[in-house]
PDB file of C-alpha atoms in Angstrom:
ATOM      1  CA  UNK A   1     -19.439 -16.545 -19.358  1.00 43.00           C
ATOM      2  CA  UNK A   2     -21.691 -13.836 -20.156  1.00 45.00           C
ATOM      3  CA  UNK A   3     -20.614 -10.509 -21.373  1.00 48.00           C
ATOM      4  CA  UNK A   4     -22.102  -7.251 -20.589  1.00 46.00           C
ATOM      5  CA  UNK A   5     -20.663  -4.205 -22.101  1.00 40.00           C
ATOM      6  CA  UNK A   6     -17.191  -5.657 -22.368  1.00 38.00           C
ATOM      7  CA  UNK A   7     -17.188  -6.812 -18.710  1.00 43.00           C
ATOM      8  CA  UNK A   8     -16.964 -10.520 -18.166  1.00 46.00           C
ATOM      9  CA  UNK A   9     -19.391 -11.915 -15.630  1.00 47.00           C
ATOM     10  CA  UNK A  10     -19.251 -15.352 -14.145  1.00 63.00           C
ATOM     11  CA  UNK A  11     -21.897 -16.490 -11.636  1.00 66.00           C
ATOM     12  CA  UNK A  12     -19.715 -19.198 -10.603  1.00 78.00           C
ATOM     13  CA  UNK A  13     -16.872 -16.838  -9.770  1.00 77.00           C
ATOM     14  CA  UNK A  14     -19.322 -14.657  -7.816  1.00 81.00           C
ATOM     15  CA  UNK A  15     -20.582 -17.646  -6.020  1.00 85.00           C
ATOM     16  CA  UNK A  16     -16.940 -18.737  -5.144  1.00 92.00           C
ATOM     17  CA  UNK A  17     -16.254 -15.310  -4.018  1.00 94.00           C
ATOM     18  CA  UNK A  18     -19.268 -15.134  -1.667  1.00 94.00           C
ATOM     19  CA  UNK A  19     -18.783 -18.548  -0.277  1.00 96.00           C
ATOM     20  CA  UNK A  20     -15.183 -17.592   0.486  1.00 97.00           C
ATOM     21  CA  UNK A  21     -16.398 -14.457   2.202  1.00 97.00           C
ATOM     22  CA  UNK A  22     -18.660 -16.476   4.310  1.00 98.00           C
ATOM     23  CA  UNK A  23     -16.104 -19.203   5.095  1.00 98.00           C
ATOM     24  CA  UNK A  24     -13.667 -16.794   6.085  1.00 98.00           C
ATOM     25  CA  UNK A  25     -16.228 -14.776   8.063  1.00 98.00           C
ATOM     26  CA  UNK A  26     -17.194 -18.002  10.063  1.00 98.00           C
ATOM     27  CA  UNK A  27     -13.386 -18.469  10.721  1.00 98.00           C
ATOM     28  CA  UNK A  28     -12.989 -14.980  11.977  1.00 98.00           C
ATOM     29  CA  UNK A  29     -15.862 -15.449  14.160  1.00 98.00           C
ATOM     30  CA  UNK A  30     -14.726 -18.672  15.596  1.00 98.00           C
ATOM     31  CA  UNK A  31     -11.416 -17.036  16.704  1.00 98.00           C
ATOM     32  CA  UNK A  32     -12.993 -14.049  17.897  1.00 98.00           C
ATOM     33  CA  UNK A  33     -15.272 -15.915  20.179  1.00 98.00           C
ATOM     34  CA  UNK A  34     -12.379 -17.744  21.493  1.00 98.00           C
ATOM     35  CA  UNK A  35     -10.497 -14.530  22.166  1.00 98.00           C
ATOM     36  CA  UNK A  36     -13.717 -12.842  23.744  1.00 97.00           C
ATOM     37  CA  UNK A  37     -15.271 -15.524  25.583  1.00 98.00           C
ATOM     38  CA  UNK A  38     -14.044 -19.043  25.503  1.00 98.00           C
ATOM     39  CA  UNK A  39     -10.243 -18.272  26.661  1.00 98.00           C
ATOM     40  CA  UNK A  40     -11.248 -15.588  29.267  1.00 98.00           C
ATOM     41  CA  UNK A  41     -13.778 -18.059  30.721  1.00 97.00           C
ATOM     42  CA  UNK A  42     -11.148 -20.675  30.911  1.00 98.00           C
ATOM     43  CA  UNK A  43      -8.658 -18.295  32.510  1.00 98.00           C
ATOM     44  CA  UNK A  44     -10.774 -18.429  35.670  1.00 98.00           C
ATOM     45  CA  UNK A  45     -10.467 -22.273  36.029  1.00 98.00           C
ATOM     46  CA  UNK A  46      -7.914 -24.426  37.744  1.00 98.00           C
ATOM     47  CA  UNK A  47      -4.959 -25.615  35.920  1.00 98.00           C
ATOM     48  CA  UNK A  48      -6.481 -29.028  35.656  1.00 98.00           C
ATOM     49  CA  UNK A  49      -9.856 -27.912  34.527  1.00 98.00           C
ATOM     50  CA  UNK A  50      -8.085 -25.500  32.099  1.00 98.00           C
ATOM     51  CA  UNK A  51      -5.974 -28.266  30.521  1.00 98.00           C
ATOM     52  CA  UNK A  52      -8.818 -30.863  30.294  1.00 98.00           C
ATOM     53  CA  UNK A  53     -11.518 -28.501  28.801  1.00 98.00           C
ATOM     54  CA  UNK A  54      -8.691 -27.256  26.162  1.00 98.00           C
ATOM     55  CA  UNK A  55      -8.030 -30.968  25.365  1.00 98.00           C
ATOM     56  CA  UNK A  56     -11.565 -31.536  25.004  1.00 98.00           C
ATOM     57  CA  UNK A  57     -11.939 -28.617  22.729  1.00 97.00           C
ATOM     58  CA  UNK A  58      -9.014 -29.579  20.627  1.00 97.00           C
ATOM     59  CA  UNK A  59     -10.519 -33.002  20.143  1.00 96.00           C
ATOM     60  CA  UNK A  60     -14.138 -32.214  19.446  1.00 97.00           C
ATOM     61  CA  UNK A  61     -13.347 -29.273  16.996  1.00 95.00           C
ATOM     62  CA  UNK A  62     -11.870 -31.656  14.560  1.00 93.00           C
ATOM     63  CA  UNK A  63     -15.394 -32.386  13.151  1.00 95.00           C
ATOM     64  CA  UNK A  64     -17.458 -32.366  10.070  1.00 96.00           C
ATOM     65  CA  UNK A  65     -18.761 -28.925  10.559  1.00 94.00           C
ATOM     66  CA  UNK A  66     -15.545 -27.096  11.488  1.00 96.00           C
ATOM     67  CA  UNK A  67     -12.800 -28.721   9.419  1.00 95.00           C
ATOM     68  CA  UNK A  68     -14.562 -28.337   5.782  1.00 96.00           C
ATOM     69  CA  UNK A  69     -15.055 -24.434   6.657  1.00 97.00           C
ATOM     70  CA  UNK A  70     -11.428 -24.140   8.014  1.00 97.00           C
ATOM     71  CA  UNK A  71      -9.969 -25.859   4.969  1.00 97.00           C
ATOM     72  CA  UNK A  72     -12.844 -24.704   2.581  1.00 97.00           C
ATOM     73  CA  UNK A  73     -11.994 -21.045   3.498  1.00 98.00           C
ATOM     74  CA  UNK A  74      -8.554 -21.591   2.196  1.00 97.00           C
ATOM     75  CA  UNK A  75      -9.459 -23.124  -0.911  1.00 97.00           C
ATOM     76  CA  UNK A  76     -12.232 -20.982  -1.771  1.00 97.00           C
ATOM     77  CA  UNK A  77     -10.187 -17.759  -1.129  1.00 97.00           C
ATOM     78  CA  UNK A  78      -7.593 -19.227  -3.436  1.00 96.00           C
ATOM     79  CA  UNK A  79      -9.973 -20.055  -6.069  1.00 95.00           C
ATOM     80  CA  UNK A  80     -11.693 -16.719  -5.857  1.00 94.00           C
ATOM     81  CA  UNK A  81      -8.331 -14.961  -6.248  1.00 93.00           C
ATOM     82  CA  UNK A  82      -7.396 -17.029  -9.263  1.00 92.00           C
ATOM     83  CA  UNK A  83     -10.908 -16.474 -10.846  1.00 89.00           C
ATOM     84  CA  UNK A  84     -10.606 -12.761 -10.194  1.00 87.00           C
ATOM     85  CA  UNK A  85      -7.335 -12.157 -11.910  1.00 86.00           C
ATOM     86  CA  UNK A  86      -8.931  -9.967 -14.650  1.00 83.00           C
ATOM     87  CA  UNK A  87     -12.065  -8.808 -12.697  1.00 82.00           C
ATOM     88  CA  UNK A  88     -12.763  -5.690 -10.779  1.00 78.00           C
ATOM     89  CA  UNK A  89     -11.690  -5.725  -7.254  1.00 85.00           C
ATOM     90  CA  UNK A  90      -9.058  -8.232  -7.825  1.00 89.00           C
ATOM     91  CA  UNK A  91      -6.547  -6.680  -5.553  1.00 95.00           C
ATOM     92  CA  UNK A  92      -9.059  -6.761  -2.735  1.00 96.00           C
ATOM     93  CA  UNK A  93      -9.992 -10.595  -3.518  1.00 95.00           C
ATOM     94  CA  UNK A  94      -6.130 -11.391  -3.713  1.00 97.00           C
ATOM     95  CA  UNK A  95      -5.442  -9.500  -0.340  1.00 97.00           C
ATOM     96  CA  UNK A  96      -8.297 -11.351   1.186  1.00 98.00           C
ATOM     97  CA  UNK A  97      -6.911 -14.723   0.187  1.00 97.00           C
ATOM     98  CA  UNK A  98      -3.499 -13.697   0.975  1.00 98.00           C
ATOM     99  CA  UNK A  99      -4.599 -12.677   4.777  1.00 98.00           C
ATOM    100  CA  UNK A 100      -6.534 -15.850   4.987  1.00 98.00           C
ATOM    101  CA  UNK A 101      -3.564 -17.992   3.887  1.00 98.00           C
ATOM    102  CA  UNK A 102      -1.648 -16.296   6.763  1.00 98.00           C
ATOM    103  CA  UNK A 103      -4.272 -16.873   9.204  1.00 98.00           C
ATOM    104  CA  UNK A 104      -4.299 -20.720   8.170  1.00 98.00           C
ATOM    105  CA  UNK A 105      -0.497 -20.616   8.523  1.00 98.00           C
ATOM    106  CA  UNK A 106      -0.655 -19.361  11.874  1.00 98.00           C
ATOM    107  CA  UNK A 107      -3.281 -21.986  13.097  1.00 98.00           C
ATOM    108  CA  UNK A 108      -0.954 -24.715  11.418  1.00 98.00           C
ATOM    109  CA  UNK A 109       2.539 -23.375  12.566  1.00 98.00           C
ATOM    110  CA  UNK A 110       1.361 -21.744  15.873  1.00 98.00           C
ATOM    111  CA  UNK A 111      -1.711 -23.002  17.452  1.00 98.00           C
ATOM    112  CA  UNK A 112      -1.959 -26.607  16.311  1.00 98.00           C
ATOM    113  CA  UNK A 113       1.543 -27.379  17.699  1.00 98.00           C
ATOM    114  CA  UNK A 114       0.501 -25.733  21.062  1.00 98.00           C
ATOM    115  CA  UNK A 115      -2.740 -27.936  21.020  1.00 98.00           C
ATOM    116  CA  UNK A 116      -0.485 -31.129  20.453  1.00 98.00           C
ATOM    117  CA  UNK A 117       1.886 -30.255  23.184  1.00 98.00           C
ATOM    118  CA  UNK A 118      -1.015 -29.558  25.517  1.00 98.00           C
ATOM    119  CA  UNK A 119      -2.253 -33.112  24.600  1.00 97.00           C
ATOM    120  CA  UNK A 120       0.887 -34.777  26.079  1.00 97.00           C
ATOM    121  CA  UNK A 121       1.126 -36.012  29.653  1.00 97.00           C
ATOM    122  CA  UNK A 122       2.383 -33.688  32.132  1.00 97.00           C
ATOM    123  CA  UNK A 123       1.632 -31.429  35.160  1.00 98.00           C
ATOM    124  CA  UNK A 124      -1.286 -29.420  34.465  1.00 98.00           C
ATOM    125  CA  UNK A 125       0.386 -26.190  35.894  1.00 98.00           C
ATOM    126  CA  UNK A 126       3.319 -26.590  33.563  1.00 98.00           C
ATOM    127  CA  UNK A 127       1.409 -27.555  30.663  1.00 98.00           C
ATOM    128  CA  UNK A 128      -0.619 -24.534  30.960  1.00 98.00           C
ATOM    129  CA  UNK A 129       2.272 -22.426  31.583  1.00 98.00           C
ATOM    130  CA  UNK A 130       3.829 -23.179  28.271  1.00 98.00           C
ATOM    131  CA  UNK A 131       0.565 -23.253  26.311  1.00 98.00           C
ATOM    132  CA  UNK A 132      -1.651 -20.124  27.314  1.00 98.00           C
ATOM    133  CA  UNK A 133      -0.036 -17.082  26.557  1.00 98.00           C
ATOM    134  CA  UNK A 134       1.503 -18.030  23.362  1.00 98.00           C
ATOM    135  CA  UNK A 135      -1.713 -19.817  22.124  1.00 98.00           C
ATOM    136  CA  UNK A 136      -3.741 -16.611  23.068  1.00 98.00           C
ATOM    137  CA  UNK A 137      -1.275 -14.338  21.095  1.00 98.00           C
ATOM    138  CA  UNK A 138      -1.458 -16.624  17.997  1.00 98.00           C
ATOM    139  CA  UNK A 139      -5.134 -16.655  18.324  1.00 98.00           C
ATOM    140  CA  UNK A 140      -5.436 -12.822  18.245  1.00 98.00           C
ATOM    141  CA  UNK A 141      -3.252 -12.776  15.063  1.00 98.00           C
ATOM    142  CA  UNK A 142      -5.295 -15.343  13.200  1.00 98.00           C
ATOM    143  CA  UNK A 143      -8.569 -13.620  14.375  1.00 98.00           C
ATOM    144  CA  UNK A 144      -7.340 -10.235  12.891  1.00 98.00           C
ATOM    145  CA  UNK A 145      -6.196 -11.954   9.779  1.00 98.00           C
ATOM    146  CA  UNK A 146      -9.307 -13.774   9.223  1.00 98.00           C
ATOM    147  CA  UNK A 147     -11.211 -10.492   9.938  1.00 98.00           C
ATOM    148  CA  UNK A 148      -9.150  -8.760   7.249  1.00 98.00           C
ATOM    149  CA  UNK A 149      -9.520 -11.413   4.922  1.00 98.00           C
ATOM    150  CA  UNK A 150     -13.372 -11.190   5.317  1.00 98.00           C
ATOM    151  CA  UNK A 151     -13.421  -7.369   4.687  1.00 98.00           C
ATOM    152  CA  UNK A 152     -11.013  -7.567   1.739  1.00 97.00           C
ATOM    153  CA  UNK A 153     -13.188 -10.235   0.153  1.00 97.00           C
ATOM    154  CA  UNK A 154     -16.149  -8.602   0.989  1.00 96.00           C
ATOM    155  CA  UNK A 155     -14.582  -5.197  -0.702  1.00 96.00           C
ATOM    156  CA  UNK A 156     -13.736  -7.334  -3.777  1.00 94.00           C
ATOM    157  CA  UNK A 157     -17.376  -8.526  -4.188  1.00 92.00           C
ATOM    158  CA  UNK A 158     -18.701  -4.919  -3.672  1.00 92.00           C
ATOM    159  CA  UNK A 159     -16.366  -3.648  -6.357  1.00 89.00           C
ATOM    160  CA  UNK A 160     -17.416  -6.452  -8.661  1.00 83.00           C
ATOM    161  CA  UNK A 161     -21.077  -5.693  -8.038  1.00 80.00           C
ATOM    162  CA  UNK A 162     -20.753  -1.903  -8.551  1.00 75.00           C
ATOM    163  CA  UNK A 163     -18.747  -2.489 -11.806  1.00 70.00           C
ATOM    164  CA  UNK A 164     -21.338  -4.985 -13.073  1.00 62.00           C
ATOM    165  CA  UNK A 165     -24.221  -2.719 -12.327  1.00 57.00           C
ATOM    166  CA  UNK A 166     -22.609   0.369 -13.755  1.00 52.00           C
ATOM    167  CA  UNK A 167     -21.856  -1.739 -16.912  1.00 51.00           C
ATOM    168  CA  UNK A 168     -25.402  -3.291 -17.043  1.00 51.00           C
ATOM    169  CA  UNK A 169     -26.830   0.119 -16.765  1.00 52.00           C
ATOM    170  CA  UNK A 170     -24.573   1.489 -19.541  1.00 54.00           C
ATOM    171  CA  UNK A 171     -25.730  -1.614 -21.598  1.00 50.00           C
ATOM    172  CA  UNK A 172     -29.280  -0.918 -21.003  1.00 46.00           C
ATOM    173  CA  UNK A 173     -29.133   2.761 -22.007  1.00 50.00           C
ATOM    174  CA  UNK A 174     -27.323   2.199 -25.138  1.00 50.00           C
ATOM    175  CA  UNK A 175     -29.928  -0.623 -26.135  1.00 51.00           C
ATOM    176  CA  UNK A 176     -32.701   1.840 -25.441  1.00 52.00           C
ATOM    177  CA  UNK A 177     -31.509   4.408 -27.701  1.00 52.00           C
ATOM    178  CA  UNK A 178     -32.175   3.747 -31.441  1.00 57.00           C
ATOM    179  CA  UNK A 179     -29.012   3.773 -33.416  1.00 57.00           C
ATOM    180  CA  UNK A 180     -26.663   3.856 -30.640  1.00 53.00           C
ATOM    181  CA  UNK A 181     -23.418   1.957 -31.090  1.00 55.00           C
ATOM    182  CA  UNK A 182     -23.073  -1.273 -29.428  1.00 51.00           C
TER     183      UNK A 182
END
């Protein structure tokens, strides 16, 4: 870890924080698109179409693009929180990691069980009745939490950059003045 004016700086920690911010942003966007476009479009469909399309979505979303980002956002945000324990902006990073952990929990405990129930055989109208409103509500919660996570992680990164820039500029000024203490 390089030191600038007594402030620890790690390129790896900064990279993890940026990756966590991007991953949580991608998840926030995914949940937002469901809330703003996918689900309102499906709401116009007949029950059979609604159930079939949601089943298809739930099947295809478990893929090599979505799952690494969904799980990676949790791991990266947690790692960024741990790495920032003594860094500027740590409270923002911890808040972001916590918010995404809650979004992850909402998905696992709220949306996934609803998806699993929708996959079971049954009357499409009855399946939709039990699925649609709770799924929309949980999706709104996880979209909001993921958005908060992204904002908090970005604020933590900005605080780190501001502090590093300030520290580096102070170090440069001291080195430029002959006889200044180091």
